[in-house]
mmCIF file of C-alpha atoms and ligand atoms in Angstrom:
data_model
loop_
_atom_site.group_PDB
_atom_site.id
_atom_site.type_symbol
_atom_site.label_atom_id
_atom_site.label_comp_id
_atom_site.label_asym_id
_atom_site.label_seq_id
_atom_site.Cartn_x
_atom_site.Cartn_y
_atom_site.Cartn_z
ATOM 1 C CA MET S 63 -8.670 5.137 22.057
ATOM 2 C CA LYS S 64 -8.013 1.119 21.726
ATOM 3 C CA ALA S 65 -7.995 -0.620 18.522
ATOM 4 C CA ALA S 66 -12.019 -1.398 18.459
ATOM 5 C CA SER S 67 -13.975 -4.232 16.079
ATOM 6 C CA LEU S 68 -16.510 -2.969 13.861
ATOM 7 C CA THR S 69 -19.546 -5.121 12.997
ATOM 8 C CA VAL S 70 -21.681 -4.369 10.393
ATOM 9 C CA ARG S 71 -24.842 -6.897 9.903
ATOM 10 C CA ASP S 72 -27.416 -6.743 7.277
ATOM 11 C CA LEU S 73 -26.774 -3.462 5.639
ATOM 12 C CA SER S 74 -29.273 -2.459 2.667
ATOM 13 C CA ARG S 75 -29.073 0.906 0.885
ATOM 14 C CA SER S 76 -30.949 1.563 -2.477
ATOM 15 C CA PHE S 77 -30.956 3.912 -4.584
ATOM 16 C CA GLY S 78 -34.481 4.232 -6.952
ATOM 17 C CA GLY S 79 -34.420 0.881 -8.148
ATOM 18 C CA LEU S 80 -30.871 0.123 -8.028
ATOM 19 C CA ARG S 81 -29.867 -1.956 -4.211
ATOM 20 C CA ALA S 82 -26.319 -0.343 -3.930
ATOM 21 C CA VAL S 83 -25.478 -2.218 -1.037
ATOM 22 C CA ASP S 84 -27.699 -5.294 -0.156
ATOM 23 C CA ARG S 85 -27.565 -7.227 2.949
ATOM 24 C CA VAL S 86 -24.033 -7.091 3.399
ATOM 25 C CA SER S 87 -22.772 -7.929 7.426
ATOM 26 C CA PHE S 88 -19.377 -8.773 7.807
ATOM 27 C CA THR S 89 -16.561 -7.699 10.898
ATOM 28 C CA ALA S 90 -13.656 -5.228 10.350
ATOM 29 C CA THR S 91 -12.034 -7.554 13.888
ATOM 30 C CA ALA S 92 -9.518 -4.893 16.416
ATOM 31 C CA ALA S 93 -6.282 -4.665 15.614
ATOM 32 C CA LYS S 94 -6.557 -6.374 11.960
ATOM 33 C CA ILE S 95 -6.270 -4.732 8.218
ATOM 34 C CA THR S 96 -9.965 -5.157 7.089
ATOM 35 C CA THR S 97 -10.314 -4.387 3.166
ATOM 36 C CA VAL S 98 -13.238 -3.632 0.561
ATOM 37 C CA ILE S 99 -12.544 -5.333 -2.720
ATOM 38 C CA GLY S 100 -14.943 -5.049 -5.875
ATOM 39 C CA PRO S 101 -15.158 -3.916 -9.433
ATOM 40 C CA ASN S 102 -16.580 -0.487 -10.629
ATOM 41 C CA GLY S 103 -19.976 0.229 -9.234
ATOM 42 C CA ALA S 104 -20.400 -2.975 -7.087
ATOM 43 C CA GLY S 105 -20.985 -0.567 -3.795
ATOM 44 C CA LYS S 106 -18.025 -0.058 -1.993
ATOM 45 C CA SER S 107 -18.162 3.472 -1.677
ATOM 46 C CA THR S 108 -21.850 3.387 -0.542
ATOM 47 C CA LEU S 109 -21.043 0.619 2.131
ATOM 48 C CA PHE S 110 -18.458 2.799 3.244
ATOM 49 C CA ASN S 111 -20.462 6.123 3.364
ATOM 50 C CA LEU S 112 -23.022 3.472 5.366
ATOM 51 C CA ILE S 113 -20.908 3.210 7.853
ATOM 52 C CA SER S 114 -19.028 6.356 8.328
ATOM 53 C CA GLY S 115 -22.607 7.878 8.907
ATOM 54 C CA ALA S 116 -22.079 10.183 5.347
ATOM 55 C CA LEU S 117 -25.554 8.137 4.354
ATOM 56 C CA HIS S 118 -28.256 6.502 6.127
ATOM 57 C CA PRO S 119 -29.084 2.796 5.164
ATOM 58 C CA ASP S 120 -32.494 1.645 4.732
ATOM 59 C CA GLN S 121 -32.048 -1.382 7.008
ATOM 60 C CA GLY S 122 -29.132 -3.178 8.705
ATOM 61 C CA THR S 123 -26.850 -1.697 11.710
ATOM 62 C CA VAL S 124 -23.250 -0.460 12.398
ATOM 63 C CA ALA S 125 -21.993 -1.812 15.888
ATOM 64 C CA LEU S 126 -18.318 0.205 17.201
ATOM 65 C CA ASN S 127 -17.218 -2.884 19.942
ATOM 66 C CA ASP S 128 -20.666 -3.370 21.413
ATOM 67 C CA ARG S 129 -22.415 0.451 20.939
ATOM 68 C CA ASP S 130 -24.775 0.701 18.573
ATOM 69 C CA VAL S 131 -23.563 3.463 15.722
ATOM 70 C CA THR S 132 -25.998 2.982 12.801
ATOM 71 C CA SER S 133 -27.004 6.457 11.121
ATOM 72 C CA MET S 134 -24.983 8.913 13.669
ATOM 73 C CA SER S 135 -23.469 11.813 12.188
ATOM 74 C CA PRO S 136 -19.735 11.943 10.889
ATOM 75 C CA GLU S 137 -19.340 14.101 14.091
ATOM 76 C CA LEU S 138 -20.690 11.769 16.287
ATOM 77 C CA LEU S 139 -18.638 9.210 15.073
ATOM 78 C CA LYS S 140 -15.647 11.114 15.387
ATOM 79 C CA CYS S 141 -16.303 10.922 18.884
ATOM 80 C CA ALA S 142 -16.911 7.551 19.078
ATOM 81 C CA GLY S 143 -13.578 6.702 17.651
ATOM 82 C CA VAL S 144 -14.466 6.100 13.511
ATOM 83 C CA SER S 145 -11.908 8.569 11.733
ATOM 84 C CA ARG S 146 -12.067 8.205 7.833
ATOM 85 C CA SER S 147 -10.352 9.677 4.991
ATOM 86 C CA PHE S 148 -11.610 10.393 1.512
ATOM 87 C CA GLN S 149 -10.804 9.322 -1.946
ATOM 88 C CA ILE S 150 -11.170 13.219 -2.502
ATOM 89 C CA THR S 151 -7.967 15.222 -0.988
ATOM 90 C CA ASN S 152 -9.340 16.799 2.047
ATOM 91 C CA LEU S 153 -6.707 19.070 3.584
ATOM 92 C CA PHE S 154 -6.476 22.669 3.879
ATOM 93 C CA SER S 155 -4.038 23.420 0.961
ATOM 94 C CA ASP S 156 -3.271 27.512 2.248
ATOM 95 C CA LEU S 157 -2.484 26.010 5.778
ATOM 96 C CA THR S 158 1.178 23.972 6.976
ATOM 97 C CA VAL S 159 1.248 20.747 7.296
ATOM 98 C CA GLY S 160 1.508 21.424 11.175
ATOM 99 C CA GLU S 161 -1.526 24.024 10.898
ATOM 100 C CA ASN S 162 -3.722 21.110 8.784
ATOM 101 C CA LEU S 163 -2.596 18.536 11.654
ATOM 102 C CA ARG S 164 -3.166 20.774 14.490
ATOM 103 C CA ILE S 165 -7.255 21.174 13.531
ATOM 104 C CA ALA S 166 -7.484 17.250 13.663
ATOM 105 C CA ALA S 167 -5.979 17.361 16.801
ATOM 106 C CA GLN S 168 -7.762 20.039 18.162
ATOM 107 C CA PHE S 169 -10.395 17.970 18.295
ATOM 108 C CA LEU S 170 -8.853 15.774 21.555
ATOM 109 C CA GLU S 171 -9.179 19.679 23.269
ATOM 110 C CA PRO S 172 -12.288 20.000 25.202
ATOM 111 C CA ALA S 173 -14.531 22.949 23.824
ATOM 112 C CA ARG S 174 -14.240 25.474 26.089
ATOM 113 C CA SER S 175 -9.932 25.338 25.012
ATOM 114 C CA MET S 176 -11.289 27.221 21.579
ATOM 115 C CA PHE S 177 -11.519 30.448 23.973
ATOM 116 C CA LEU S 178 -7.627 29.762 25.268
ATOM 117 C CA PRO S 179 -4.613 30.988 23.870
ATOM 118 C CA ILE S 180 -3.529 27.418 21.640
ATOM 119 C CA ARG S 181 -0.322 26.637 24.057
ATOM 120 C CA LYS S 182 -3.197 25.511 26.068
ATOM 121 C CA SER S 183 -3.937 23.254 23.998
ATOM 122 C CA THR S 184 -1.517 20.439 25.510
ATOM 123 C CA ARG S 185 -2.959 17.271 24.359
ATOM 124 C CA ALA S 186 -3.871 18.199 21.043
ATOM 125 C CA LEU S 187 0.119 19.999 20.642
ATOM 126 C CA ARG S 188 1.609 16.837 21.835
ATOM 127 C CA LYS S 189 -0.528 14.634 19.522
ATOM 128 C CA CYS S 190 0.090 16.896 16.847
ATOM 129 C CA SER S 191 4.490 16.600 17.523
ATOM 130 C CA GLU S 192 3.857 12.712 18.167
ATOM 131 C CA VAL S 193 1.956 12.303 14.809
ATOM 132 C CA LEU S 194 4.298 15.256 12.724
ATOM 133 C CA ASN S 195 7.753 12.424 13.918
ATOM 134 C CA ARG S 196 5.547 8.902 13.229
ATOM 135 C CA PHE S 197 4.397 9.576 9.741
ATOM 136 C CA GLY S 198 8.200 11.635 8.759
ATOM 137 C CA LEU S 199 6.464 14.741 8.254
ATOM 138 C CA ALA S 200 8.784 16.361 11.130
ATOM 139 C CA ALA S 201 10.908 18.947 8.480
ATOM 140 C CA LYS S 202 7.832 19.497 6.677
ATOM 141 C CA ALA S 203 5.856 21.193 9.880
ATOM 142 C CA GLY S 204 6.216 24.418 7.982
ATOM 143 C CA VAL S 205 5.539 24.067 4.537
ATOM 144 C CA LEU S 206 2.298 24.697 3.035
ATOM 145 C CA ALA S 207 -0.023 21.605 2.655
ATOM 146 C CA GLY S 208 -0.403 22.411 -1.174
ATOM 147 C CA ALA S 209 3.169 22.003 -1.683
ATOM 148 C CA LEU S 210 3.868 19.075 -0.596
ATOM 149 C CA SER S 211 3.592 16.212 -3.159
ATOM 150 C CA HIS S 212 0.923 13.557 -3.601
ATOM 151 C CA GLY S 213 2.220 10.787 -1.740
ATOM 152 C CA GLU S 214 2.910 13.412 0.802
ATOM 153 C CA GLN S 215 -0.333 15.077 1.210
ATOM 154 C CA ARG S 216 -1.658 11.882 1.115
ATOM 155 C CA ARG S 217 0.061 10.699 4.625
ATOM 156 C CA LEU S 218 -1.096 13.930 6.001
ATOM 157 C CA GLU S 219 -4.586 13.001 4.961
ATOM 158 C CA VAL S 220 -3.924 9.623 7.227
ATOM 159 C CA ALA S 221 -1.962 11.840 9.551
ATOM 160 C CA MET S 222 -4.661 13.969 9.839
ATOM 161 C CA CYS S 223 -7.479 11.208 10.603
ATOM 162 C CA LEU S 224 -4.974 9.480 13.018
ATOM 163 C CA ALA S 225 -4.731 12.770 14.848
ATOM 164 C CA SER S 226 -8.075 12.553 16.812
ATOM 165 C CA ASN S 227 -6.753 8.995 18.536
ATOM 166 C CA PRO S 228 -9.642 6.515 16.540
ATOM 167 C CA GLY S 229 -9.927 3.340 17.518
ATOM 168 C CA ILE S 230 -10.928 2.392 13.543
ATOM 169 C CA LEU S 231 -9.238 4.310 10.783
ATOM 170 C CA MET S 232 -11.402 4.059 7.246
ATOM 171 C CA LEU S 233 -9.284 5.136 4.165
ATOM 172 C CA ASP S 234 -10.441 5.053 0.705
ATOM 173 C CA GLU S 235 -7.850 3.534 -1.920
ATOM 174 C CA PRO S 236 -4.739 5.195 0.695
ATOM 175 C CA THR S 237 -2.441 4.802 -2.602
ATOM 176 C CA GLN S 238 -3.891 6.140 -5.165
ATOM 177 C CA GLY S 239 -1.967 8.338 -7.456
ATOM 178 C CA MET S 240 0.980 7.186 -5.415
ATOM 179 C CA SER S 241 4.592 5.949 -7.137
ATOM 180 C CA HIS S 242 5.156 2.695 -6.126
ATOM 181 C CA GLY S 243 7.414 3.674 -3.886
ATOM 182 C CA ASP S 244 5.691 5.441 -1.454
ATOM 183 C CA THR S 245 2.861 2.963 -2.021
ATOM 184 C CA ALA S 246 5.657 0.455 -0.389
ATOM 185 C CA GLU S 247 6.261 3.253 2.003
ATOM 186 C CA THR S 248 2.621 3.405 3.051
ATOM 187 C CA ALA S 249 1.821 -0.122 3.193
ATOM 188 C CA LYS S 250 4.807 -0.870 5.929
ATOM 189 C CA MET S 251 3.140 2.310 7.472
ATOM 190 C CA LEU S 252 -0.360 1.291 7.387
ATOM 191 C CA LYS S 253 0.897 -2.168 8.668
ATOM 192 C CA GLU S 254 2.551 -0.470 11.214
ATOM 193 C CA LEU S 255 0.035 1.160 12.942
ATOM 194 C CA SER S 256 -2.983 -1.626 12.201
ATOM 195 C CA LYS S 257 -0.963 -2.570 15.831
ATOM 196 C CA GLU S 258 -2.651 -0.326 17.508
ATOM 197 C CA VAL S 259 -5.506 0.633 15.615
ATOM 198 C CA THR S 260 -8.480 -1.201 13.589
ATOM 199 C CA ILE S 261 -8.001 -0.272 9.788
ATOM 200 C CA LEU S 262 -10.780 -0.695 6.904
ATOM 201 C CA LEU S 263 -9.903 0.124 3.396
ATOM 202 C CA VAL S 264 -11.525 0.284 0.169
ATOM 203 C CA GLU S 265 -8.653 -0.311 -1.928
ATOM 204 C CA HIS S 266 -8.505 -1.117 -6.169
ATOM 205 C CA ASP S 267 -4.536 -2.003 -6.255
ATOM 206 C CA ILE S 268 -4.756 -5.881 -5.456
ATOM 207 C CA GLY S 269 -1.301 -7.222 -5.625
ATOM 208 C CA LEU S 270 -1.433 -4.688 -2.465
ATOM 209 C CA VAL S 271 -4.729 -5.916 -1.058
ATOM 210 C CA MET S 272 -3.243 -9.248 -0.976
ATOM 211 C CA SER S 273 -0.273 -8.481 0.502
ATOM 212 C CA LEU S 274 -2.258 -5.843 3.115
ATOM 213 C CA SER S 275 -4.935 -7.401 3.848
ATOM 214 C CA ASP S 276 -5.419 -9.633 7.072
ATOM 215 C CA HIS S 277 -9.236 -9.713 5.951
ATOM 216 C CA VAL S 278 -10.563 -9.223 2.611
ATOM 217 C CA VAL S 279 -14.458 -8.645 1.949
ATOM 218 C CA VAL S 280 -15.420 -9.031 -1.829
ATOM 219 C CA MET S 281 -18.695 -7.121 -2.996
ATOM 220 C CA HIS S 282 -20.380 -7.385 -6.930
ATOM 221 C CA GLN S 283 -23.419 -5.947 -7.639
ATOM 222 C CA GLY S 284 -24.026 -4.354 -4.082
ATOM 223 C CA ARG S 285 -23.803 -8.152 -2.136
ATOM 224 C CA LYS S 286 -20.997 -9.414 -0.069
ATOM 225 C CA LEU S 287 -19.844 -12.325 -2.343
ATOM 226 C CA SER S 288 -16.955 -13.553 -0.545
ATOM 227 C CA GLU S 289 -14.696 -12.732 2.942
ATOM 228 C CA GLY S 290 -11.630 -14.251 4.023
ATOM 229 C CA SER S 291 -8.145 -14.211 4.180
ATOM 230 C CA PRO S 292 -6.250 -13.014 0.832
ATOM 231 C CA ALA S 293 -5.716 -16.584 0.094
ATOM 232 C CA GLU S 294 -8.552 -17.812 0.320
ATOM 233 C CA VAL S 295 -10.723 -15.257 -1.173
ATOM 234 C CA ARG S 296 -8.116 -15.532 -4.347
ATOM 235 C CA ALA S 297 -9.004 -19.432 -4.494
ATOM 236 C CA ASN S 298 -12.872 -18.890 -4.334
ATOM 237 C CA ALA S 299 -14.196 -19.552 -7.886
ATOM 238 C CA ASP S 300 -17.118 -17.354 -7.358
ATOM 239 C CA VAL S 301 -14.584 -14.364 -6.849
ATOM 240 C CA GLN S 302 -12.298 -15.387 -9.725
ATOM 241 C CA ALA S 303 -15.426 -15.420 -12.004
ATOM 242 C CA ALA S 304 -16.834 -11.896 -10.976
ATOM 243 C CA TYR S 305 -13.606 -10.194 -9.890
ATOM 244 C CA PHE S 306 -10.714 -11.149 -11.645
ATOM 245 C CA GLY S 307 -12.359 -11.735 -14.523
ATOM 246 C CA HIS S 308 -11.633 -15.622 -15.264
ATOM 247 C CA HIS S 309 -13.179 -18.462 -14.366
HETATM 248 N N1 ATP Y 690 -25.976 9.220 -5.023
HETATM 249 C C1 ATP Y 690 -26.659 7.839 -5.444
HETATM 250 N N2 ATP Y 690 -27.756 8.179 -6.852
HETATM 251 C C2 ATP Y 690 -27.811 7.387 -7.429
HETATM 252 N N3 ATP Y 690 -26.798 6.257 -7.294
HETATM 253 C C3 ATP Y 690 -25.841 5.727 -6.925
HETATM 254 C C4 ATP Y 690 -25.696 6.914 -5.650
HETATM 255 N N4 ATP Y 690 -24.219 6.708 -5.376
HETATM 256 C C5 ATP Y 690 -24.121 5.300 -5.926
HETATM 257 N N5 ATP Y 690 -24.811 5.194 -6.857
HETATM 258 C C6 ATP Y 690 -25.063 3.523 -7.725
HETATM 259 O O1 ATP Y 690 -24.739 2.289 -6.552
HETATM 260 C C7 ATP Y 690 -24.126 1.809 -7.309
HETATM 261 C C8 ATP Y 690 -22.773 1.271 -6.553
HETATM 262 O O2 ATP Y 690 -22.016 2.313 -6.396
HETATM 263 P P1 ATP Y 690 -20.766 2.672 -5.691
HETATM 264 O O3 ATP Y 690 -20.204 4.015 -5.974
HETATM 265 O O4 ATP Y 690 -21.558 2.463 -4.444
HETATM 266 O O5 ATP Y 690 -19.653 1.407 -6.105
HETATM 267 P P2 ATP Y 690 -18.177 1.274 -5.557
HETATM 268 O O6 ATP Y 690 -17.964 -0.320 -5.721
HETATM 269 O O7 ATP Y 690 -17.704 2.524 -5.147
HETATM 270 O O8 ATP Y 690 -17.757 1.822 -7.369
HETATM 271 P P3 ATP Y 690 -16.264 2.787 -7.845
HETATM 272 O O9 ATP Y 690 -14.845 1.519 -7.172
HETATM 273 O O10 ATP Y 690 -15.833 2.940 -9.307
HETATM 274 O O11 ATP Y 690 -16.251 3.944 -6.751
HETATM 275 C C9 ATP Y 690 -23.631 2.216 -8.695
HETATM 276 O O12 ATP Y 690 -24.508 1.558 -9.596
HETATM 277 C C10 ATP Y 690 -23.874 3.316 -8.737
HETATM 278 O O13 ATP Y 690 -24.157 3.719 -9.706
#
């Protein structure tokens, strides 16, 4: 799929009396990196859950290109082109790197291919080898996912998201727990990927956010406090007070 744009309008969700996400609107432009930031409890994960279908909004819409995808199940959203990785490691640790990718790429095949020998799943197999090479994992194809380093596991998660050929890739803290070197390498890879797939991130590492993002959405207490280029957001007085903690 070609890189898609994602537009969120007036999205809201409460838990009891708490408005975790309060009328948030923004657009993740096609083939760009948009990052959602904000202090703990700002509503970033809830927003991601609303967009990716894990939670239903009380109000508001989510559109992929011009198609309304509000409240679609995560499975249908994946068919529509939204692929999401999670903060928690989401791999089959007893399967090899290649097998994990094969499962993710099987999505590209018609359902009936489940009953055919694996070698007949040519699209999935081609995608696997492309993704293995691209993510520098080809030499590890036969290694159990559980035996990879933390950085490699996170890389495999992103690779698995991409194996379904999405139009938008949603990543929740893709560099969490990574070494400095792995973080830099992942940043480079994401920048490269963003030429062909729209990327929507939640990220805490503010240095990374500023160097990597094309567009930043700042949340605070469920609301969108500000949005703009990294430089615009950094210069915004409200953001400085609420997020960076100075006035
Ligand atoms: N399932 C839930 N039930 C009740 N309250 C919830 C639920 N999920 C989130 N909240 C509350 O909604 C608010 C926003 O939480 P959310 O996890 O979306 O914030 P966040 O910005 O992702 O925080 P963090 O950076 O710590 O992950 C918080 O006050 C949280 O306690």
